[in-house]
Coordinates of C-alpha atoms in Angstrom, one line a residue:
X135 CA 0.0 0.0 0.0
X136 CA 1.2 3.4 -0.8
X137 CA 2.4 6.0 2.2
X138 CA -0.1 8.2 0.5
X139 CA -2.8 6.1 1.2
X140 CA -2.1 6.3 5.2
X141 CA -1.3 9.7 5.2
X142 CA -4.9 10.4 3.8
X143 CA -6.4 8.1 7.0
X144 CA -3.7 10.0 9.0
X145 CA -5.1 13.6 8.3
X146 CA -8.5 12.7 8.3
X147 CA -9.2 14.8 11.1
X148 CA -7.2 17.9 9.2
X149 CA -8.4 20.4 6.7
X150 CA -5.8 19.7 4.3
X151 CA -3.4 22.9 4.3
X152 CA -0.7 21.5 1.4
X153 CA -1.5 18.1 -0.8
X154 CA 0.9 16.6 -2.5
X155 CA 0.0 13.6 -5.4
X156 CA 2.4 11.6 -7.7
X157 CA 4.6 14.6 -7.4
X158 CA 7.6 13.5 -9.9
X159 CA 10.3 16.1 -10.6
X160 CA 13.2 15.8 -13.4
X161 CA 15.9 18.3 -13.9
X162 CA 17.8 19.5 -17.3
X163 CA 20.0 17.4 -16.8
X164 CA 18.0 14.6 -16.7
X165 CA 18.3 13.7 -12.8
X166 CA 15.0 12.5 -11.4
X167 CA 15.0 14.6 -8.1
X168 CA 11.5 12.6 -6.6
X169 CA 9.4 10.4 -8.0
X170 CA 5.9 9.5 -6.7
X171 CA 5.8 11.8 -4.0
X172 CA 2.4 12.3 -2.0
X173 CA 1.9 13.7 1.5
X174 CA -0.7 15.8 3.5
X175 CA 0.1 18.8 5.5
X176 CA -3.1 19.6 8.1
X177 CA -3.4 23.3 8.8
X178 CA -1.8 24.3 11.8
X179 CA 0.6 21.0 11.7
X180 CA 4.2 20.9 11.7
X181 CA 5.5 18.4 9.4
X182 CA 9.0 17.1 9.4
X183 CA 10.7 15.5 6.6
X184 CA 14.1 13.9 6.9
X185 CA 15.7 11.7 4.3
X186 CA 19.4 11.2 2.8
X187 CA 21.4 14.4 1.6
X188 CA 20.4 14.9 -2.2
X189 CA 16.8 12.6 -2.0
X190 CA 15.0 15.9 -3.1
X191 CA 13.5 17.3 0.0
X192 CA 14.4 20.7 -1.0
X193 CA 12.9 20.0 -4.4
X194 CA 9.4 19.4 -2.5
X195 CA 9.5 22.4 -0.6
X196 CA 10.7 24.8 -4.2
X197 CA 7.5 22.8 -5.9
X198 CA 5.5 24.0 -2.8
X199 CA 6.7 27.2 -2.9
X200 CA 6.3 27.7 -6.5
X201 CA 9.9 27.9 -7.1
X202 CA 9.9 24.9 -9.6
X203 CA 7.0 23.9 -11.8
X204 CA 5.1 20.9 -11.7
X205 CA 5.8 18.9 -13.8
X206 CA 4.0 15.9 -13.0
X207 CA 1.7 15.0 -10.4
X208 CA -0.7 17.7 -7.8
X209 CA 0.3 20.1 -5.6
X210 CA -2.6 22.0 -3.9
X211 CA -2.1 25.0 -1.6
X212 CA -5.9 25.3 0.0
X213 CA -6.9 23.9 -3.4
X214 CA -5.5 26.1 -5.5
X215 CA -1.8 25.4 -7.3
X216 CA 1.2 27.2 -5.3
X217 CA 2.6 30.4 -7.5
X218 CA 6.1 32.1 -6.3
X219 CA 5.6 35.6 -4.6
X220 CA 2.3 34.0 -3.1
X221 CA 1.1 35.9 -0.1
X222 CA 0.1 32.8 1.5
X223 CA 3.4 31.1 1.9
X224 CA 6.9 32.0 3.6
X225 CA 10.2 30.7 3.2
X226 CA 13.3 30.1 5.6
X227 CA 16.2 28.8 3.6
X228 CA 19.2 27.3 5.3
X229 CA 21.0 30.4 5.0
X230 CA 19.9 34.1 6.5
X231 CA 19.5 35.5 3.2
X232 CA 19.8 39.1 4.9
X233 CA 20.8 42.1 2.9
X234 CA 24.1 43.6 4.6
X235 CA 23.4 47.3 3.5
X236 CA 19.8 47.2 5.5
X237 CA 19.5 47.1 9.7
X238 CA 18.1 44.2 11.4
X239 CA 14.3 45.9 11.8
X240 CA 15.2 46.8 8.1
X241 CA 15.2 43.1 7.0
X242 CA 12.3 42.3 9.4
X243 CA 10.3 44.4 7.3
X244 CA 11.8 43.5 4.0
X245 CA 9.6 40.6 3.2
X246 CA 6.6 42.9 4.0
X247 CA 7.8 46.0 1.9
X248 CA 8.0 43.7 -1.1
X249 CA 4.8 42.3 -0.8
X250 CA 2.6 45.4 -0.3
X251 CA 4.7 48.6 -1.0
X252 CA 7.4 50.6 0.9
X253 CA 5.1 52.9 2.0
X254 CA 2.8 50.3 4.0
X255 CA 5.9 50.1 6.5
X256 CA 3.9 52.7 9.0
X257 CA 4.4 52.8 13.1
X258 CA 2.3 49.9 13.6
X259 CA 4.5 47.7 11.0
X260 CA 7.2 48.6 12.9
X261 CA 5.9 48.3 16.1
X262 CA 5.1 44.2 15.5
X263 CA 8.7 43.6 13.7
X264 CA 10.0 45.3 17.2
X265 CA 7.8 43.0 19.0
X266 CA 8.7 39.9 16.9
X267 CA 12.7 41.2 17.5
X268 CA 12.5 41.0 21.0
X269 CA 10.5 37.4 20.6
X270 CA 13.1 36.3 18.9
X271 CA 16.0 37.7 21.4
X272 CA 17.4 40.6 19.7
X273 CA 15.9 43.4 21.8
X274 CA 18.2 46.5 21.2
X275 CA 19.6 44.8 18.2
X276 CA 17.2 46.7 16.0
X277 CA 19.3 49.4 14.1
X278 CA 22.5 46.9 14.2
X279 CA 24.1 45.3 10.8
X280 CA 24.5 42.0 9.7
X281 CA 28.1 41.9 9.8
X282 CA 27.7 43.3 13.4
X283 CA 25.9 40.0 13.9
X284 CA 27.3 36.3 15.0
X285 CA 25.7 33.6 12.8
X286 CA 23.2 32.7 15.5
X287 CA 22.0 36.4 15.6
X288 CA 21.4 36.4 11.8
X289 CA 19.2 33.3 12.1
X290 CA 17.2 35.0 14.4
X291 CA 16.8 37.8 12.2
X292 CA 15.9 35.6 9.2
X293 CA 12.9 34.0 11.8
X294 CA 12.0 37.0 12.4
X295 CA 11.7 38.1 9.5
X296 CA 9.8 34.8 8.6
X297 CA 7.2 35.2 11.1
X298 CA 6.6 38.6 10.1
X299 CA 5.1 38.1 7.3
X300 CA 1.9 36.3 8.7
X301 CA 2.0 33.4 5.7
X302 CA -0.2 31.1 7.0
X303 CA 2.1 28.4 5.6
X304 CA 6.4 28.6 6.1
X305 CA 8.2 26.5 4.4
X306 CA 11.9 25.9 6.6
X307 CA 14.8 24.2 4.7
X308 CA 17.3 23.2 7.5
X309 CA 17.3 26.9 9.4
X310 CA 19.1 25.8 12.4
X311 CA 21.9 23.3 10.5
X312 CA 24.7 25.3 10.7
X313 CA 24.5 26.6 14.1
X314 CA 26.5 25.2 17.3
X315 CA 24.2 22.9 19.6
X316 CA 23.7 25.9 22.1
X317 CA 22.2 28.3 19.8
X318 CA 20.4 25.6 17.5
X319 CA 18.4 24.7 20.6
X320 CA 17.6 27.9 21.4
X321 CA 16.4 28.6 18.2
X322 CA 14.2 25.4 17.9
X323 CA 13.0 26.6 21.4
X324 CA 11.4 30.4 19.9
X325 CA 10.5 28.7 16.6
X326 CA 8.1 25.9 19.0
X327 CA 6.8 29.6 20.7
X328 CA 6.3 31.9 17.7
X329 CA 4.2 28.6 16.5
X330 CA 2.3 27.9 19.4
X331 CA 0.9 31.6 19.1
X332 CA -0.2 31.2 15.9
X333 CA -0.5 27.8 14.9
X334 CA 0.8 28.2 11.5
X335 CA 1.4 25.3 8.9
X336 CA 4.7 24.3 9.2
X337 CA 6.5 22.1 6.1
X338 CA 10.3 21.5 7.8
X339 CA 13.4 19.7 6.5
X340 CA 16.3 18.5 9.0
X341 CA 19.0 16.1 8.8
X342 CA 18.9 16.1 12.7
X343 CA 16.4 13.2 14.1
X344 CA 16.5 14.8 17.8
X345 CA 15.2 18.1 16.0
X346 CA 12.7 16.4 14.1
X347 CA 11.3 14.7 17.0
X348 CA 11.9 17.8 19.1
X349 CA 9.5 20.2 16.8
X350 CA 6.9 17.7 15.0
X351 CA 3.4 16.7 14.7
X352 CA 4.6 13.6 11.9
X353 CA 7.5 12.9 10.3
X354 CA 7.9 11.8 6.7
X355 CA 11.1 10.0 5.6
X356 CA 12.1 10.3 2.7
X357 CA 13.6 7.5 0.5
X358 CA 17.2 7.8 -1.6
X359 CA 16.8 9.5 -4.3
X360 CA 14.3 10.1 -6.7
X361 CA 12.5 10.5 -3.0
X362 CA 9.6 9.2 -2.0
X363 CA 7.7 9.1 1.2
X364 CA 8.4 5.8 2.7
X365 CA 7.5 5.8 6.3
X366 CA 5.3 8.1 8.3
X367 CA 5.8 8.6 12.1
X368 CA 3.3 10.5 14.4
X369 CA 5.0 12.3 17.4
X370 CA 3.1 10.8 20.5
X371 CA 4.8 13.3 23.1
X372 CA 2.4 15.7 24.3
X373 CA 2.9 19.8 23.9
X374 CA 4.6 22.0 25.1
X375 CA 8.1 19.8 25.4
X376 CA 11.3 20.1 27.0
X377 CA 14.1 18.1 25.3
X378 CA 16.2 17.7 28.0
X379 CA 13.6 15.7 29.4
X380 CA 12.1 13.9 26.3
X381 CA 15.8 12.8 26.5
X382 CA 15.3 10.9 29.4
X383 CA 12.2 8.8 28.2
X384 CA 12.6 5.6 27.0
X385 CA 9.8 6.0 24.3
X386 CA 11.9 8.5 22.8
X387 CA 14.9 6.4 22.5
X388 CA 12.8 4.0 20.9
X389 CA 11.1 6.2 18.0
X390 CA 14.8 7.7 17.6
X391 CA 15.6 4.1 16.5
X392 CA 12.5 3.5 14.7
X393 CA 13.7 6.3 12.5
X394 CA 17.2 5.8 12.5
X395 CA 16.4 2.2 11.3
X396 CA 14.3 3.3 8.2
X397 CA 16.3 6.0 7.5
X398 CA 19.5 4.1 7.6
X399 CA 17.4 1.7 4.5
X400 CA 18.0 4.2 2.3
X401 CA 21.2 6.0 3.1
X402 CA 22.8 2.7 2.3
X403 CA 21.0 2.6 -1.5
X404 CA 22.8 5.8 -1.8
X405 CA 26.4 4.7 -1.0

């Protein structure tokens, strides 16, 4: 039986926020990125997909975003086909992505400013990206540059910025890979907090199964590539969580290995 299939009995009890059918993607070049690819997203649900490096996880997330076209298959938004520049969705690639010559509240505001004009950035704009700022720990921080920024800083910038543009769906492709254990902690930490205020849709990609476990509703492996979705794994652990002491349980030990194991499957078809 297809993952599909159980993802479909999964979700019943969603509104479907992002569906995903037979998705098959090839490049120029000829590469077959993912093949087959289906998966719901509920609205308000945090998704996690992990899968080997190159399986074409960030290929899902471009078609979703309206970065790539479809080429084959269905990919729904709230029924309608995703478009880039949509108002509906928001992206957080693994790098900040900030522009150096504009202050921290400068990029907050960027993805706004492009959206609906320069001159929509009033006193109230500004007074929720100073609100989101200090959410995300950069209180006073606000007329600083990115080079005046370590790496961590510009992350948190970059979620800012992300949650400040009030798409109902974000899209995150590994935000918090690069960052030292402290700070990528932390991060997953505000992230869980913005997103418990407003329940957003949340389609996420990590390498990292203790972040995946950490921040999701589900996870979806993914197979080697072309990628599928071949195992689907609801989070039993109840909100809000605290990984130090998830850690300690012996149920989590146990779906860590449950993952590892099917995970592992298809790293070794890529070697």
């Amino acid at each position: 039986m297809r993952v599909g299939s159980h993802q479909e009995e999964a979700n019943s009890r969603h509104e479907a926020h992002v569906c995903i059918r037979d998705l098959e993607h090839r490049f120029p070049s000829g590469l077959t990125a993912v093949n087959d690819v289906s998966l719901n997203v509920g609205v308000g649900e945090l998704v996690v997909i992990v899968g080997p490096s190159g399986c074409g996880k960030t290929t899902i997330l471009n078609v979703v975003a309206g970065l790539l076209p479809i080429q084959k298959g269905d990919v729904l938004i709230k029924g309608s086909v995703p478009l880039a520049g949509r108002k509906d969705t928001a992206y957080m690639f693994a790098q900040d992505a900030l522009l150096p010559w504009r202050t921290v509240m400068e990029n907050v505001v960027f993805g706004v400013e492009v959206r609906v004009g320069k001159s929509s950035i009033d006193s109230k704009t500004r007074d929720k990206a100073r609100t989101i700022i200090a959410n995300v720990g950069l209180k006073g921080f606000e007329d600083a540059y990115p080079r005046q920024l370590s790496h961590g800083m510009r992350q948190r910038v970059a979620l800012a910025r992300t949650f400040m543009m009030d798409s109902p769906l974000l899209l995150m492709d590994e935000p918090f890979g690069a960052l030292d254990a402290h700070t990528k902690l932390t991060l997953e930490q505000e992230l869980l907090r913005l997103w418990e205020q407003s329940r957003r849709t949340v389609l996420f990609i990590t390498h990292d199964l203790a972040e995946a476990i950490f921040l999701a509703d589900r996870i979806l492996v993914c197979s080697a590539r072309p990628g599928h979705i071949v195992s689907e794994i609801e989070v039993p652990f109840p909100r809000p969580r605290d990984l130090n002491a998830l850690q300690q349980c012996e149920e989590y030990h146990r779906l860590y290995q449950r993952i590892w194991v099917d995970l592992s499957k298809e790293m070794v078809k890529q070697v």
